Amino acid sequence: MVEAVAAQKPVGLDFELIYNTHYRRVLNLCRYLLNSPDKAEDAAHEVFLRAQAKQASYNHAFPLSTWLLKIASNYCIDLLRRKTAEHRIFDSDAGESYEPPAQGASPLGEVLAAERGNDVRRALRSLTEKYRVPLVLAYYNELSYEEISDILGVERTQVAVLIFRGKEHLRQRLGESQGKERLR
Amino acid sequence: MMCPTEFTCAVFAEGELPEAEAREVARHLENCGKCGRLVSAFRGESRMLVQHLQDIDLEESVVVPEFASSSSQSLSVVGFALGVIGLALAFRLSTSILFGLRLPVELEWLNPREWVLGLGVAVNAAIYAIQNADAVVAGAVQTTVLLTLGTAALIGTARVLRRSMTANSILAATVAIGLTSSPSHAIDLRRGAAASIPATETIDDSVVARPDGKIKNIDVAGTIKGDLIVFGDVVIISGTVDGDVIAFARRVEVSGTVGGSLYGAAAILNVSGRVGRNMLGAASNVNLSQSANIGGNTITAGAESVIEGKTQRDLVSAGGMLDLRGEIGRNVHFAGGQLALGGSSRVGGNLGARVGKEENVKIAEGAVIAGKKNVTLNLATPRPSRYLSVSYYVWQIVRVLAAFVTGLILFKLFPAIVLTRVHSGMDWLKAGGIGFIALVTIPVAFIILAVTIIGLPIALLSLALWAAGIYLSKIVVAEFLGRSILKTRSAISLLAGLILVVVAVNLPWIGGLINFLLILLGLGALAVSIYRTRSQEGFAEV
């Protein structure tokens, strides 16, 4: 009997609690994606409004944060698309092949470890949204290429290229800032 | 197997390579130390990225704002409506108690029917337009052409680029700079020979006297055989003009003799001399001092007319107040606020007055009216209620539809112009304050700009933008209301919001004030929203 009631009516979520618990993470995601503190605050608020409006669609099998971050990603990417003249931000350019030339900076496992988190985040922020967004989804949200390709609406292979390229750019920026440090 | 590419290694390290390919790479790694190191470097990099990006959640101190849930948001719409209506009611009630159903004098300028101020501004604008006719016409033509081209270009790019606000705003700024700078640079101030005429000089022809950039005051002390057309800041006619005088200035003083008629438009018009025929004065203040003698009729329109001198024929006056102390040969007609006849006044014919209240006509003891006295009250026939006519409703529907179409175009071109995050009372208060500043400062800036000659094109442009802002502000508020109530953003929600707003501004008694408040709130919220859209760059440190 109790089960039947529970099945009919999804357990009402305590939104006050959800909001207080997850606000910071949602806000940080929005900040990463939108690159603007003001816009991020608006977006985070809107995300919770949307989440509240469609609580029914929440699948309790998955963590709540995953669901919230997905709403946030979709919303922010929608905003980015709306802002940009070209709606296809993440599509491949003419010169960009699936198999990019294996050149340039190599992975900086050790260097990166030595970097301070702030420097990495600053370098990330300096990337264009084309590379910033996939990196954030992959490493902040820890989404699979499949999930990212769903959100961005591009092929999975394109996601791989974007992340590979994005990391290349990131290394470059970090290398530049390191060079500057050394010059001082 | 050959070594896989760096890209393949990177994807493999993420565990995102298709199964078959992944197996192959794994086999290769068993024998290739170089590729093995590369893959582990990639893995390390990914781990560090995850750690560094997620660390922000631990490092940053974030103040969690209070959550305004959707139910409280719709409540805030109700609160908003109640607030606006309540404010309008409170204001209306308090002013009616304090001022007997009239707005306080300080707020009279809010009253669109307050035409005296409007007259002053119009006269000034006309004066400056005439003063600089050549430059102004050239500037206006140039501005119109540029404005048309600019608008077309703006709409064109908006179409091509769909919704790029940045491109649009850059273009708009360029257009604005082009619009405002070229006419002002194009103005080359050149005026005729010395406009002032010394007492010793006699001119046989008609004279058109205009001031130049430095000397704005014109003094006509000499004799002009023809007509005189004169513009300036202060115009003093102490000499003799045989023909007619047409004078536009902030202040016109006629102490000399005008053979023909005097037509004066000014803020202050003082006549103490002789006018052979009629005197027509449109000014905030018209003063005919005791020594003035008008051979024909005296016709005045303005806030205040003080008539002490002698008029041979009729006196016709319209405006706020007529103070008659002199002698009028025939009839006196007055329409306006208050009429006072001093003890020394003499009216040769009838006195006709059209005023709001019987007691607004004051006739002192000693005043002589030879003919009949006839006071008509304006309020004698109450107008039928506007709510009873069909055309009223038709017009309101037209109004909604016009705003709807405007709104659709507006939000299509500039989708970013929507109100967000204005749901607390504080936000609305802020918006109202900013709106008030925008509403007040722009016309003030307009007047300041308009009196400096080179500023006129900018002034007119800013006035046009201001007027557009006032119209659009209500549409933006309506969009917000509709969206908040229906919880969707669509043409329907816009229409719903507009209907709501049009109904509200047409409420009896408080509709006008609601209209005013909505303009304030809309303008303010619009300004904030545009500012926020613009200030997205500069994300120094999260």
mmCIF file of C-alpha atoms in Angstrom, chain B residues 220-479:
data_model
loop_
_atom_site.group_PDB
_atom_site.id
_atom_site.type_symbol
_atom_site.label_atom_id
_atom_site.label_comp_id
_atom_site.label_asym_id
_atom_site.label_seq_id
_atom_site.Cartn_x
_atom_site.Cartn_y
_atom_site.Cartn_z
ATOM 1 C CA VAL B 220 17.429 97.704 -32.084
ATOM 2 C CA ALA B 221 17.750 101.357 -31.113
ATOM 3 C CA GLY B 222 17.731 102.873 -34.585
ATOM 4 C CA THR B 223 14.964 103.287 -37.134
ATOM 5 C CA ILE B 224 13.770 100.648 -39.574
ATOM 6 C CA LYS B 225 11.479 101.735 -42.352
ATOM 7 C CA GLY B 226 10.430 98.226 -43.311
ATOM 8 C CA ASP B 227 9.649 95.169 -41.216
ATOM 9 C CA LEU B 228 11.876 93.640 -38.617
ATOM 10 C CA ILE B 229 12.280 89.938 -38.112
ATOM 11 C CA VAL B 230 14.545 89.260 -35.206
ATOM 12 C CA PHE B 231 15.837 86.241 -33.306
ATOM 13 C CA GLY B 232 18.024 86.136 -30.285
ATOM 14 C CA ASP B 233 18.384 85.418 -26.632
ATOM 15 C CA VAL B 234 17.378 88.907 -25.472
ATOM 16 C CA VAL B 235 15.869 91.224 -28.044
ATOM 17 C CA ILE B 236 15.376 94.858 -27.113
ATOM 18 C CA ILE B 237 13.536 97.157 -29.481
ATOM 19 C CA SER B 238 13.934 100.692 -28.244
ATOM 20 C CA GLY B 239 13.983 102.381 -31.624
ATOM 21 C CA THR B 240 11.306 102.739 -34.269
ATOM 22 C CA VAL B 241 10.067 100.117 -36.707
ATOM 23 C CA ASP B 242 7.583 101.395 -39.227
ATOM 24 C CA GLY B 243 6.441 97.982 -40.397
ATOM 25 C CA ASP B 244 5.669 94.808 -38.481
ATOM 26 C CA VAL B 245 7.930 93.227 -35.930
ATOM 27 C CA ILE B 246 8.307 89.487 -35.603
ATOM 28 C CA ALA B 247 10.452 88.575 -32.654
ATOM 29 C CA PHE B 248 11.510 85.195 -31.355
ATOM 30 C CA ALA B 249 13.670 85.162 -28.293
ATOM 31 C CA ARG B 250 13.894 84.071 -24.719
ATOM 32 C CA ARG B 251 13.119 87.620 -23.730
ATOM 33 C CA VAL B 252 11.627 90.349 -25.894
ATOM 34 C CA GLU B 253 11.422 93.959 -24.709
ATOM 35 C CA VAL B 254 9.610 96.521 -26.808
ATOM 36 C CA SER B 255 9.976 100.041 -25.455
ATOM 37 C CA GLY B 256 10.114 101.811 -28.792
ATOM 38 C CA THR B 257 7.482 102.297 -31.451
ATOM 39 C CA VAL B 258 6.153 99.694 -33.828
ATOM 40 C CA GLY B 259 4.135 101.084 -36.657
ATOM 41 C CA GLY B 260 2.543 97.832 -37.710
ATOM 42 C CA SER B 261 1.801 94.759 -35.678
ATOM 43 C CA LEU B 262 4.001 93.061 -33.135
ATOM 44 C CA TYR B 263 4.247 89.299 -33.152
ATOM 45 C CA GLY B 264 6.305 88.041 -30.268
ATOM 46 C CA ALA B 265 7.087 84.527 -29.138
ATOM 47 C CA ALA B 266 9.244 84.355 -26.079
ATOM 48 C CA ALA B 267 9.493 83.164 -22.537
ATOM 49 C CA ILE B 268 9.063 86.741 -21.381
ATOM 50 C CA LEU B 269 7.505 89.446 -23.506
ATOM 51 C CA ASN B 270 7.499 92.983 -22.133
ATOM 52 C CA VAL B 271 5.858 95.798 -24.055
ATOM 53 C CA SER B 272 6.043 99.354 -22.806
ATOM 54 C CA GLY B 273 6.074 101.196 -26.115
ATOM 55 C CA ARG B 274 3.554 101.937 -28.838
ATOM 56 C CA VAL B 275 2.224 99.384 -31.282
ATOM 57 C CA GLY B 276 0.271 100.839 -34.164
ATOM 58 C CA ARG B 277 -1.834 97.832 -34.960
ATOM 59 C CA ASN B 278 -2.197 94.453 -33.235
ATOM 60 C CA MET B 279 -0.044 92.828 -30.621
ATOM 61 C CA LEU B 280 0.164 89.055 -30.626
ATOM 62 C CA GLY B 281 2.164 87.564 -27.815
ATOM 63 C CA ALA B 282 2.813 83.912 -27.103
ATOM 64 C CA ALA B 283 4.954 83.705 -24.021
ATOM 65 C CA SER B 284 5.055 82.327 -20.533
ATOM 66 C CA ASN B 285 4.818 85.864 -19.270
ATOM 67 C CA VAL B 286 3.296 88.705 -21.245
ATOM 68 C CA ASN B 287 3.529 92.125 -19.642
ATOM 69 C CA LEU B 288 2.014 95.258 -21.062
ATOM 70 C CA SER B 289 3.186 98.022 -18.787
ATOM 71 C CA GLN B 290 1.277 101.216 -18.128
ATOM 72 C CA SER B 291 2.928 103.177 -20.876
ATOM 73 C CA ALA B 292 2.084 100.571 -23.514
ATOM 74 C CA ASN B 293 -0.417 101.538 -26.162
ATOM 75 C CA ILE B 294 -1.764 99.071 -28.657
ATOM 76 C CA GLY B 295 -3.627 100.568 -31.578
ATOM 77 C CA GLY B 296 -5.509 97.407 -32.507
ATOM 78 C CA ASN B 297 -6.183 94.203 -30.628
ATOM 79 C CA THR B 298 -4.078 92.595 -27.966
ATOM 80 C CA ILE B 299 -3.932 88.839 -28.181
ATOM 81 C CA THR B 300 -1.953 86.876 -25.624
ATOM 82 C CA ALA B 301 -1.394 83.216 -24.900
ATOM 83 C CA GLY B 302 0.703 82.099 -22.007
ATOM 84 C CA ALA B 303 0.930 81.182 -18.387
ATOM 85 C CA GLU B 304 0.521 84.695 -17.125
ATOM 86 C CA SER B 305 -0.532 87.904 -18.845
ATOM 87 C CA VAL B 306 -0.394 91.206 -17.018
ATOM 88 C CA ILE B 307 -2.069 93.977 -18.991
ATOM 89 C CA GLU B 308 -1.617 97.455 -17.547
ATOM 90 C CA GLY B 309 -1.391 99.516 -20.700
ATOM 91 C CA LYS B 310 -4.033 100.668 -23.127
ATOM 92 C CA THR B 311 -5.532 98.598 -25.928
ATOM 93 C CA GLN B 312 -7.768 100.433 -28.401
ATOM 94 C CA ARG B 313 -9.798 97.446 -29.482
ATOM 95 C CA ASP B 314 -10.266 93.876 -28.088
ATOM 96 C CA LEU B 315 -8.222 91.919 -25.635
ATOM 97 C CA VAL B 316 -8.178 88.178 -26.247
ATOM 98 C CA SER B 317 -6.251 86.116 -23.769
ATOM 99 C CA ALA B 318 -5.841 82.407 -23.150
ATOM 100 C CA GLY B 319 -3.734 80.778 -20.516
ATOM 101 C CA GLY B 320 -3.191 80.268 -16.854
ATOM 102 C CA MET B 321 -3.879 83.737 -15.625
ATOM 103 C CA LEU B 322 -4.897 87.169 -16.885
ATOM 104 C CA ASP B 323 -4.335 90.169 -14.682
ATOM 105 C CA LEU B 324 -6.042 93.168 -16.271
ATOM 106 C CA ARG B 325 -5.378 96.590 -14.822
ATOM 107 C CA GLY B 326 -5.389 98.766 -17.905
ATOM 108 C CA GLU B 327 -7.898 100.096 -20.385
ATOM 109 C CA ILE B 328 -9.446 98.016 -23.135
ATOM 110 C CA GLY B 329 -11.398 99.879 -25.793
ATOM 111 C CA ARG B 330 -13.831 97.109 -26.607
ATOM 112 C CA ASN B 331 -14.414 93.523 -25.465
ATOM 113 C CA VAL B 332 -12.347 91.232 -23.309
ATOM 114 C CA HIS B 333 -12.327 87.500 -23.990
ATOM 115 C CA PHE B 334 -10.558 85.194 -21.644
ATOM 116 C CA ALA B 335 -10.265 81.421 -21.465
ATOM 117 C CA GLY B 336 -8.110 79.671 -18.902
ATOM 118 C CA GLY B 337 -7.413 79.438 -15.222
ATOM 119 C CA GLN B 338 -7.875 82.739 -13.461
ATOM 120 C CA LEU B 339 -9.013 86.201 -14.401
ATOM 121 C CA ALA B 340 -8.470 89.251 -12.230
ATOM 122 C CA LEU B 341 -9.674 92.739 -13.021
ATOM 123 C CA GLY B 342 -7.907 95.374 -10.964
ATOM 124 C CA GLY B 343 -9.515 98.514 -9.626
ATOM 125 C CA SER B 344 -8.035 100.627 -12.387
ATOM 126 C CA SER B 345 -9.265 98.461 -15.234
ATOM 127 C CA ARG B 346 -11.703 99.760 -17.839
ATOM 128 C CA VAL B 347 -13.465 97.531 -20.320
ATOM 129 C CA GLY B 348 -15.261 99.426 -23.068
ATOM 130 C CA GLY B 349 -17.325 96.436 -24.202
ATOM 131 C CA ASN B 350 -18.309 93.069 -22.818
ATOM 132 C CA LEU B 351 -16.357 90.780 -20.585
ATOM 133 C CA GLY B 352 -16.457 87.118 -21.530
ATOM 134 C CA ALA B 353 -14.617 84.558 -19.450
ATOM 135 C CA ARG B 354 -14.407 80.815 -19.691
ATOM 136 C CA VAL B 355 -12.954 79.368 -16.510
ATOM 137 C CA GLY B 356 -13.086 76.275 -14.354
ATOM 138 C CA LYS B 357 -14.766 77.798 -11.337
ATOM 139 C CA GLU B 358 -16.943 80.850 -10.820
ATOM 140 C CA GLU B 359 -14.644 82.139 -8.086
ATOM 141 C CA ASN B 360 -11.703 82.161 -10.463
ATOM 142 C CA VAL B 361 -12.993 85.439 -11.855
ATOM 143 C CA LYS B 362 -12.158 88.258 -9.456
ATOM 144 C CA ILE B 363 -13.320 91.747 -10.204
ATOM 145 C CA ALA B 364 -12.050 94.426 -7.883
ATOM 146 C CA GLU B 365 -14.096 97.337 -6.743
ATOM 147 C CA GLY B 366 -13.619 100.257 -9.065
ATOM 148 C CA ALA B 367 -13.252 98.146 -12.180
ATOM 149 C CA VAL B 368 -15.537 99.355 -14.944
ATOM 150 C CA ILE B 369 -17.223 97.055 -17.415
ATOM 151 C CA ALA B 370 -19.359 98.992 -19.852
ATOM 152 C CA GLY B 371 -21.076 96.023 -21.418
ATOM 153 C CA LYS B 372 -22.230 92.653 -20.137
ATOM 154 C CA LYS B 373 -20.332 90.283 -17.982
ATOM 155 C CA ASN B 374 -20.549 86.665 -19.042
ATOM 156 C CA VAL B 375 -18.741 83.911 -17.165
ATOM 157 C CA THR B 376 -18.964 80.404 -18.621
ATOM 158 C CA LEU B 377 -17.771 77.397 -16.698
ATOM 159 C CA ASN B 378 -15.700 74.736 -18.382
ATOM 160 C CA LEU B 379 -17.159 72.009 -16.271
ATOM 161 C CA ALA B 380 -20.735 72.880 -17.151
ATOM 162 C CA THR B 381 -21.140 69.872 -19.420
ATOM 163 C CA PRO B 382 -19.564 66.742 -17.987
ATOM 164 C CA ARG B 383 -18.091 64.522 -20.648
ATOM 165 C CA PRO B 384 -19.721 61.133 -21.087
ATOM 166 C CA SER B 385 -17.698 58.327 -19.556
ATOM 167 C CA ARG B 386 -15.076 57.053 -21.966
ATOM 168 C CA TYR B 387 -15.810 53.530 -20.833
ATOM 169 C CA LEU B 388 -19.198 53.732 -22.493
ATOM 170 C CA SER B 389 -18.020 54.319 -26.030
ATOM 171 C CA VAL B 390 -17.254 51.484 -28.437
ATOM 172 C CA SER B 391 -14.405 53.353 -30.085
ATOM 173 C CA TYR B 392 -12.586 53.420 -26.769
ATOM 174 C CA TYR B 393 -12.461 49.639 -26.666
ATOM 175 C CA VAL B 394 -11.541 49.406 -30.332
ATOM 176 C CA TRP B 395 -8.637 51.763 -29.659
ATOM 177 C CA GLN B 396 -7.471 49.740 -26.700
ATOM 178 C CA ILE B 397 -7.452 46.602 -28.839
ATOM 179 C CA VAL B 398 -5.495 48.433 -31.514
ATOM 180 C CA ARG B 399 -3.139 49.579 -28.799
ATOM 181 C CA VAL B 400 -2.562 46.044 -27.541
ATOM 182 C CA LEU B 401 -2.009 44.737 -31.051
ATOM 183 C CA ALA B 402 0.414 47.523 -31.920
ATOM 184 C CA ALA B 403 2.392 46.868 -28.760
ATOM 185 C CA PHE B 404 2.248 43.145 -29.482
ATOM 186 C CA VAL B 405 3.749 43.559 -32.949
ATOM 187 C CA THR B 406 6.351 45.972 -31.593
ATOM 188 C CA GLY B 407 7.156 43.518 -28.826
ATOM 189 C CA LEU B 408 7.538 40.604 -31.236
ATOM 190 C CA ILE B 409 9.935 42.611 -33.382
ATOM 191 C CA LEU B 410 11.802 43.895 -30.344
ATOM 192 C CA PHE B 411 12.362 40.477 -28.822
ATOM 193 C CA LYS B 412 13.177 38.959 -32.193
ATOM 194 C CA LEU B 413 15.889 41.536 -32.798
ATOM 195 C CA PHE B 414 17.154 41.794 -29.246
ATOM 196 C CA PRO B 415 16.310 38.612 -27.388
ATOM 197 C CA ALA B 416 18.574 39.667 -24.554
ATOM 198 C CA ILE B 417 16.282 42.552 -23.604
ATOM 199 C CA VAL B 418 14.233 40.649 -21.108
ATOM 200 C CA LEU B 419 13.888 41.184 -17.439
ATOM 201 C CA THR B 420 15.596 38.577 -15.361
ATOM 202 C CA ARG B 421 16.048 38.291 -11.660
ATOM 203 C CA VAL B 422 13.700 41.062 -10.706
ATOM 204 C CA HIS B 423 11.470 39.314 -8.294
ATOM 205 C CA SER B 424 12.268 40.827 -4.954
ATOM 206 C CA GLY B 425 10.686 44.040 -3.815
ATOM 207 C CA MET B 426 14.156 45.509 -3.457
ATOM 208 C CA ASP B 427 14.925 44.830 -7.129
ATOM 209 C CA TRP B 428 11.745 46.593 -8.144
ATOM 210 C CA LEU B 429 12.530 49.507 -5.888
ATOM 211 C CA LYS B 430 15.958 49.791 -7.461
ATOM 212 C CA ALA B 431 14.455 49.560 -10.911
ATOM 213 C CA GLY B 432 11.966 52.266 -10.021
ATOM 214 C CA GLY B 433 14.738 54.549 -8.810
ATOM 215 C CA ILE B 434 16.854 54.047 -11.893
ATOM 216 C CA GLY B 435 13.767 54.484 -14.040
ATOM 217 C CA PHE B 436 12.978 57.760 -12.346
ATOM 218 C CA ILE B 437 16.503 58.989 -12.948
ATOM 219 C CA ALA B 438 16.271 58.002 -16.612
ATOM 220 C CA LEU B 439 12.862 59.596 -16.947
ATOM 221 C CA VAL B 440 13.956 62.879 -15.388
ATOM 222 C CA THR B 441 17.553 63.317 -16.458
ATOM 223 C CA ILE B 442 17.102 62.697 -20.159
ATOM 224 C CA PRO B 443 14.638 65.561 -20.763
ATOM 225 C CA VAL B 444 16.815 67.826 -18.594
ATOM 226 C CA ALA B 445 19.856 66.801 -20.601
ATOM 227 C CA PHE B 446 17.776 67.396 -23.715
ATOM 228 C CA ILE B 447 16.983 70.963 -22.729
ATOM 229 C CA ILE B 448 20.604 71.650 -21.793
ATOM 230 C CA LEU B 449 21.800 70.169 -25.067
ATOM 231 C CA ALA B 450 19.118 71.906 -27.080
ATOM 232 C CA VAL B 451 20.126 75.365 -25.929
ATOM 233 C CA THR B 452 23.685 74.789 -27.034
ATOM 234 C CA ILE B 453 23.456 75.019 -30.761
ATOM 235 C CA ILE B 454 25.727 72.126 -31.664
ATOM 236 C CA GLY B 455 23.908 69.851 -29.247
ATOM 237 C CA LEU B 456 20.560 70.019 -30.993
ATOM 238 C CA PRO B 457 20.944 66.908 -33.182
ATOM 239 C CA ILE B 458 22.155 64.892 -30.194
ATOM 240 C CA ALA B 459 19.339 66.310 -28.119
ATOM 241 C CA LEU B 460 16.700 65.344 -30.678
ATOM 242 C CA LEU B 461 18.210 61.885 -31.023
ATOM 243 C CA SER B 462 18.302 61.334 -27.288
ATOM 244 C CA LEU B 463 14.749 62.603 -27.010
ATOM 245 C CA ALA B 464 13.655 60.129 -29.666
ATOM 246 C CA LEU B 465 15.446 57.308 -27.836
ATOM 247 C CA TRP B 466 13.864 58.449 -24.603
ATOM 248 C CA ALA B 467 10.401 58.395 -26.126
ATOM 249 C CA ALA B 468 11.088 54.963 -27.603
ATOM 250 C CA GLY B 469 12.312 53.772 -24.213
ATOM 251 C CA ILE B 470 9.123 54.947 -22.558
ATOM 252 C CA TYR B 471 7.032 53.050 -25.060
ATOM 253 C CA LEU B 472 9.164 49.916 -24.980
ATOM 254 C CA SER B 473 9.469 49.864 -21.201
ATOM 255 C CA LYS B 474 5.842 48.919 -20.771
ATOM 256 C CA ILE B 475 6.181 46.183 -23.368
ATOM 257 C CA VAL B 476 9.151 44.776 -21.498
ATOM 258 C CA VAL B 477 7.236 44.824 -18.222
ATOM 259 C CA ALA B 478 4.282 43.181 -19.952
ATOM 260 C CA GLU B 479 6.546 40.475 -21.341
#
